Coordinates of C-alpha atoms in Angstrom, one line a residue:
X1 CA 17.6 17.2 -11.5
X2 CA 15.7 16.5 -15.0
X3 CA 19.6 16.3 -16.0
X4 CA 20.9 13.8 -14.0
X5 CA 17.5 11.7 -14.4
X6 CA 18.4 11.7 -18.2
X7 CA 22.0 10.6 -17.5
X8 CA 20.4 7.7 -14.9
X9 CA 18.2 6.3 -17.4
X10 CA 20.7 6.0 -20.5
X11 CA 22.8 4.3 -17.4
X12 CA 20.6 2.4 -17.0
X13 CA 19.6 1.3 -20.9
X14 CA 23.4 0.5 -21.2
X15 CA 23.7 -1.7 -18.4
X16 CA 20.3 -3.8 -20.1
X17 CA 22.3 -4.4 -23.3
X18 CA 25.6 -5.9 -20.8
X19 CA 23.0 -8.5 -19.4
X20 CA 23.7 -11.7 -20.5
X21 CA 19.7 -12.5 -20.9
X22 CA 17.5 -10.4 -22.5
X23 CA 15.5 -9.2 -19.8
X24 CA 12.2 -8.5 -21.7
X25 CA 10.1 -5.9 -23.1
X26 CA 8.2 -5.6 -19.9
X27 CA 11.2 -4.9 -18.3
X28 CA 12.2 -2.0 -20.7
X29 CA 9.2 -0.8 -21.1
X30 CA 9.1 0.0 -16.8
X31 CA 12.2 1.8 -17.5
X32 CA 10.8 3.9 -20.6
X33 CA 8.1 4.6 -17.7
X34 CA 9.6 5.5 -14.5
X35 CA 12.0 7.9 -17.0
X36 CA 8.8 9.3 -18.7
X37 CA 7.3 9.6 -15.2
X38 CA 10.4 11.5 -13.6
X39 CA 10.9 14.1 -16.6
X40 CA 7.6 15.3 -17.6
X41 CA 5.0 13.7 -14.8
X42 CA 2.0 11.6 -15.0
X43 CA 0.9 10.8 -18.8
X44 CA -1.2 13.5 -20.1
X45 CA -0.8 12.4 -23.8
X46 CA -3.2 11.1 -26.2
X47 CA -3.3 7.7 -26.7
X48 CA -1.5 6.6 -30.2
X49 CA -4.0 4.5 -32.2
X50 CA -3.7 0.5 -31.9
X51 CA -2.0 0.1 -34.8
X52 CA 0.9 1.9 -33.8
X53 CA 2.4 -0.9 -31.8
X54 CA 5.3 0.6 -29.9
X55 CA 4.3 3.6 -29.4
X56 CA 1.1 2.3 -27.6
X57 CA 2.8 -0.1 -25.5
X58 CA 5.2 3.0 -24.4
X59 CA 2.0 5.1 -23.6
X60 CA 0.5 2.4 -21.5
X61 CA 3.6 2.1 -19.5
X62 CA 3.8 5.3 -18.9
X63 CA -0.4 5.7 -18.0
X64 CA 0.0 2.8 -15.9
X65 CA 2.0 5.0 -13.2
X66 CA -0.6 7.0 -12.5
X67 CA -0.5 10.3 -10.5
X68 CA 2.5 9.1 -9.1
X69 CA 4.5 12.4 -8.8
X70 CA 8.2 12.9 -10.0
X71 CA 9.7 13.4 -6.6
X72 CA 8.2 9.8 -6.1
X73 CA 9.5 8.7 -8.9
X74 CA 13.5 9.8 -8.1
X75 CA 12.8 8.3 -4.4
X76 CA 14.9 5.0 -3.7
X77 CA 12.0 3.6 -1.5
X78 CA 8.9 5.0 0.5
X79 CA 8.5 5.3 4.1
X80 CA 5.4 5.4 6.3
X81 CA 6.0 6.4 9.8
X82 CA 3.6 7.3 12.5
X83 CA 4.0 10.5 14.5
X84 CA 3.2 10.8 18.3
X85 CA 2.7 7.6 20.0
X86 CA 0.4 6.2 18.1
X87 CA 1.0 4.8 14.1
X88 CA -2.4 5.1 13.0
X89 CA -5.3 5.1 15.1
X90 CA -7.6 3.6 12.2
X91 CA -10.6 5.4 10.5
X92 CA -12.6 8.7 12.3
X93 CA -15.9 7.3 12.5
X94 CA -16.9 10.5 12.7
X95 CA -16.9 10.0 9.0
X96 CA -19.7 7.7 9.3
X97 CA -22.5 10.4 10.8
X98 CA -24.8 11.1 7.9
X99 CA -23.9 14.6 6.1
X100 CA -25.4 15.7 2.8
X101 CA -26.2 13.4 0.2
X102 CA -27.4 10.8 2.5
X103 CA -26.3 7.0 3.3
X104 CA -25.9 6.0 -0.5
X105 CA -24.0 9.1 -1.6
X106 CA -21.8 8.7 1.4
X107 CA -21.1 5.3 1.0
X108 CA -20.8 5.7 -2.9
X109 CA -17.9 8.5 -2.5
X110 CA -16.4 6.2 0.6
X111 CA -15.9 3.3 -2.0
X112 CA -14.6 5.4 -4.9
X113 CA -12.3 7.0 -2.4
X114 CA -11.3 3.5 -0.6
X115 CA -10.3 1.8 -4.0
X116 CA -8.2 4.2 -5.5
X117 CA -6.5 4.7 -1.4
X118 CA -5.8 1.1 -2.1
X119 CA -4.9 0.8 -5.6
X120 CA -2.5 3.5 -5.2
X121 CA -0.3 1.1 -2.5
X122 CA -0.6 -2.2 -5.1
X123 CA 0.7 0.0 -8.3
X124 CA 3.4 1.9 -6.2
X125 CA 6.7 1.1 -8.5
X126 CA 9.3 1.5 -5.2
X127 CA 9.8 -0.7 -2.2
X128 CA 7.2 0.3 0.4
X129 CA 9.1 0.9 4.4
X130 CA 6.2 0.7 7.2
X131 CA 8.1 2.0 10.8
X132 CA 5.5 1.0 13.1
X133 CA 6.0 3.2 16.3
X134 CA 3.4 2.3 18.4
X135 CA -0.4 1.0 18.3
X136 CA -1.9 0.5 14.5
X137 CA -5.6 0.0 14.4
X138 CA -7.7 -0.9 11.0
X139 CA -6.6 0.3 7.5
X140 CA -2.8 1.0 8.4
X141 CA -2.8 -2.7 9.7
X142 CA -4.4 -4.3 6.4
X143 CA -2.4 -2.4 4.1
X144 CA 0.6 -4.0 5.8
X145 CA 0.7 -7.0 3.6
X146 CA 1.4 -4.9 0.2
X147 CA 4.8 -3.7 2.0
X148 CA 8.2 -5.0 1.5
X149 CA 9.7 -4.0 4.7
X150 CA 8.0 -3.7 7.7
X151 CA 9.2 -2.5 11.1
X152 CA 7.9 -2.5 14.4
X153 CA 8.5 -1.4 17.9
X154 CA 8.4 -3.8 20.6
X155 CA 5.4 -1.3 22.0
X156 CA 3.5 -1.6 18.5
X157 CA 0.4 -3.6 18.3
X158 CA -2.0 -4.5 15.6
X159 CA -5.7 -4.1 15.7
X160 CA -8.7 -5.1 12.9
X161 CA -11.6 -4.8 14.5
X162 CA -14.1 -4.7 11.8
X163 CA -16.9 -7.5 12.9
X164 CA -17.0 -5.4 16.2
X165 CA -18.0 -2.2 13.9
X166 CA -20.0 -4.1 11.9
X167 CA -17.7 -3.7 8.8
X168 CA -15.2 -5.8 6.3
X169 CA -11.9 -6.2 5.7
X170 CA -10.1 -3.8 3.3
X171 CA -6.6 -3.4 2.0
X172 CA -6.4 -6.5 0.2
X173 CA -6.6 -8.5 3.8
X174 CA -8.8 -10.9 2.6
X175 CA -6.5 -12.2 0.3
X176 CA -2.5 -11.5 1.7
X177 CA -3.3 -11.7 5.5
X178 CA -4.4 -15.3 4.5
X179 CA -0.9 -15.5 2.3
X180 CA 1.1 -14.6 5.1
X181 CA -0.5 -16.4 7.9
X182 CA -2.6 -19.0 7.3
X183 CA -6.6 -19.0 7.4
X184 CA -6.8 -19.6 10.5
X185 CA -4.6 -17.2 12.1
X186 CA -6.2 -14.3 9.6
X187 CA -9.6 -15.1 10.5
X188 CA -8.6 -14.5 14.3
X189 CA -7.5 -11.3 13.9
X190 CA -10.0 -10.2 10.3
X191 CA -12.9 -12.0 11.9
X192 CA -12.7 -12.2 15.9
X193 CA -11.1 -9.1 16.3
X194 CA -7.6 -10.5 17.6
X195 CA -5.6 -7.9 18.5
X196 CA -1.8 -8.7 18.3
X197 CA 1.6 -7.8 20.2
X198 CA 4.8 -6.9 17.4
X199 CA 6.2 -10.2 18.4
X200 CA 3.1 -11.8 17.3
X201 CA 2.5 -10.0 14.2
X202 CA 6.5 -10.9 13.4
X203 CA 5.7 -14.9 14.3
X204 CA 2.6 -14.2 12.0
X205 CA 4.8 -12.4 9.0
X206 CA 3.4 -9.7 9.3
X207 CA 6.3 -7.7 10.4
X208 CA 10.0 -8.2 9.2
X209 CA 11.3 -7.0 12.7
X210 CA 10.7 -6.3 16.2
X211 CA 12.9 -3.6 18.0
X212 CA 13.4 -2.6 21.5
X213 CA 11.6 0.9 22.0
X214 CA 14.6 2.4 23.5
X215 CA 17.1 2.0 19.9
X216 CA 14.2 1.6 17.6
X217 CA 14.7 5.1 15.8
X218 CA 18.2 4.2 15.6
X219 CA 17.8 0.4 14.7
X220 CA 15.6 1.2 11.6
X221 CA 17.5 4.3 10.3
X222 CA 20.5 2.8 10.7
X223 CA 18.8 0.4 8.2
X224 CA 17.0 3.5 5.9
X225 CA 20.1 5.1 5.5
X226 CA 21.9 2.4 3.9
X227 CA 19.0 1.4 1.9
X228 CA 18.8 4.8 0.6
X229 CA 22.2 4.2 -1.1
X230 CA 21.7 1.3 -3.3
X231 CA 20.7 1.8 -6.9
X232 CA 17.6 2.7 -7.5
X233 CA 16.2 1.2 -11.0
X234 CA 17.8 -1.8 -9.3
X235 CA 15.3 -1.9 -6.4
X236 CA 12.4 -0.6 -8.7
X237 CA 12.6 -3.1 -11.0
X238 CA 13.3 -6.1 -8.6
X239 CA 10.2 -5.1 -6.6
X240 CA 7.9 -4.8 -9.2
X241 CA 9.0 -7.9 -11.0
X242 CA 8.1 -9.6 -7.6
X243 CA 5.1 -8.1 -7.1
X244 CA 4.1 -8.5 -11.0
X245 CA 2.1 -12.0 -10.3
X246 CA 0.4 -10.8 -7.9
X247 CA -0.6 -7.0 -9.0
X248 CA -3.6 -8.0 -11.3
X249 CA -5.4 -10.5 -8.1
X250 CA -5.0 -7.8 -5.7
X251 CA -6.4 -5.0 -8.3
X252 CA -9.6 -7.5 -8.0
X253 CA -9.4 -8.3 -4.5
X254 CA -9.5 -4.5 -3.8
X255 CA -12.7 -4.3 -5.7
X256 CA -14.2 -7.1 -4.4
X257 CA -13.6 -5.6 -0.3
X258 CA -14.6 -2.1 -1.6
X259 CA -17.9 -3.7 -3.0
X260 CA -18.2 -5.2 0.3
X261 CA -17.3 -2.6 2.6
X262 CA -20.2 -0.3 0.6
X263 CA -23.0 -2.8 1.2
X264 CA -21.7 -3.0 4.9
X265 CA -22.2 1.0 5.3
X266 CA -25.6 1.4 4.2
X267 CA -26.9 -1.5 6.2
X268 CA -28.5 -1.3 9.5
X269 CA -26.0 -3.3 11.4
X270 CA -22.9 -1.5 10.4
X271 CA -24.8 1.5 11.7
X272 CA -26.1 -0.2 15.0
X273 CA -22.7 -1.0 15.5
X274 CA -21.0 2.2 15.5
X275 CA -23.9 3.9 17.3
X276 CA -22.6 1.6 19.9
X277 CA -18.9 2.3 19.7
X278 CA -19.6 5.8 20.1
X279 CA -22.5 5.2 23.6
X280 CA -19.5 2.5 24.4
X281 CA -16.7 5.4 24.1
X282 CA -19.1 8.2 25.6
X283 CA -19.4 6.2 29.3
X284 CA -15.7 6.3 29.1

């Protein structure tokens, strides 16, 4: 494998020189990265001093990936898929009942844990697939608008109830549902709860496409499959030079929500709430 990646990227370093414009340090540096990433793993390296130019902007290429892992790295695309009927059926608020370290603690490890969830989808160097199976409730909704593809089942729907539960958007919502939509729109489903059919959430641009349940798996495999065969540097570095404007706003829109959503824990309404969620859910 290790041998084939090195073959790949000199493929690919020969193919920058045949361009006919110079595609840019930035671009060769991603390259450097993703190679760096695939071979050896996430950066574990000293940092060379400042005044070693080029070998600095090399290391923070390469420390820029993250904990991305290699297998990631060598992966065309990623896919997330929901199993059962359901894609995600949000947050266990179970996770909210006070354990040890108390409200602040709680919410403090929440945060931490939040951003870097979040951070982790806005840095991701491959095109992100969502195959939305069924019903998709909080976090797996939001994070929707950092994906390149997604695809839903004519059975999906799409669920943010956060006012309800006393809590804030998350997932950069507050910034691409607004993108995608329109204020308006967003605020029904971020702020009134909306919750939204897949031929809604595809009139909204939320969703690429809507598929009949009975040919969905084969509709969007069909699809995977042939996706899975196109070059991948090609699609790494087309995504990320699409997503490159944006990547530094959503980094601070993340921190902004996660700032938000922390206050929202420790306050009396959030947990007033979600006392009543759970009496609501207990009459059931």
């Amino acid at each position: 494998m290790k041998g084939a990646t090195v073959q790949q990227f000199e493929t690919a370093k020969n193919k920058l020189s045949t361009l006919q414009n110079d595609p840019g340090n930035r671009v060769k540096l991603q390259i450097y990265a993703l190679f760096k990433q695939a071979t050896q793993g996430p950066c574990t390296t000293s940092s060379p001093g400042m005044l070693d130019f080029v070998n600095r902007a090399k290391w923070d290429a390469w420390k820029a990936l993250g904990s991305i892992s290699q297998v990631q790295v060598l992966t065309q695309a990623q896919m997330s898929a929901g199993a059962g009927d359901f894609y995600c059926s949000g947050n266990d608020l179970n996770n909210f009942v006070l354990g040890d370290g108390g409200v602040e603690e709680k919410a403090r490890q929440g945060a931490e844990l939040l951003r870097k969830y979040v951070r982790a989808y806005i840095g991701f160097p491959k095109p992100l697939v969502a195959v939305v199976n069924g019903p998709a409730v909080g976090i797996s909704v939001t994070l929707l608008g950092l994906f390149d593809l997604v695809y839903a089942s004519e059975r999906a729907t799409f669920h943010t109830p956060f006012s309800q539960l006393g809590q804030s958007p998350e997932g950069c919502s507050s910034y691409t549902f607004p993108s995608l939509m329109g204020p308006a729109k967003a605020s029904e489903m971020l702020l009134f709860n909306k919750k939204v059919t897949a031929a809604q959430a595809c009139e909204l641009r939320l969703v690429t496409e809507v598929f009949p349940e009975s040919s969905f798996q084969t509709e969007v495999w069909t699809r995977l499959k042939a996706y899975a065969k196109l070059p991948p540097n090609s699609l790494a570095l087309s995504r990320q030079l699409i997503r490159s404007v944006e990547k530094q706003r959503l980094y601070d829109v993340n921190d902004l929500e996660v700032e938000c959503l922390r206050g929202r824990w420790v306050s009396d309404e959030c947990a007033a709430a979600i006392m009543s969620f759970f009496q609501a859910k207990a009459k059931l």
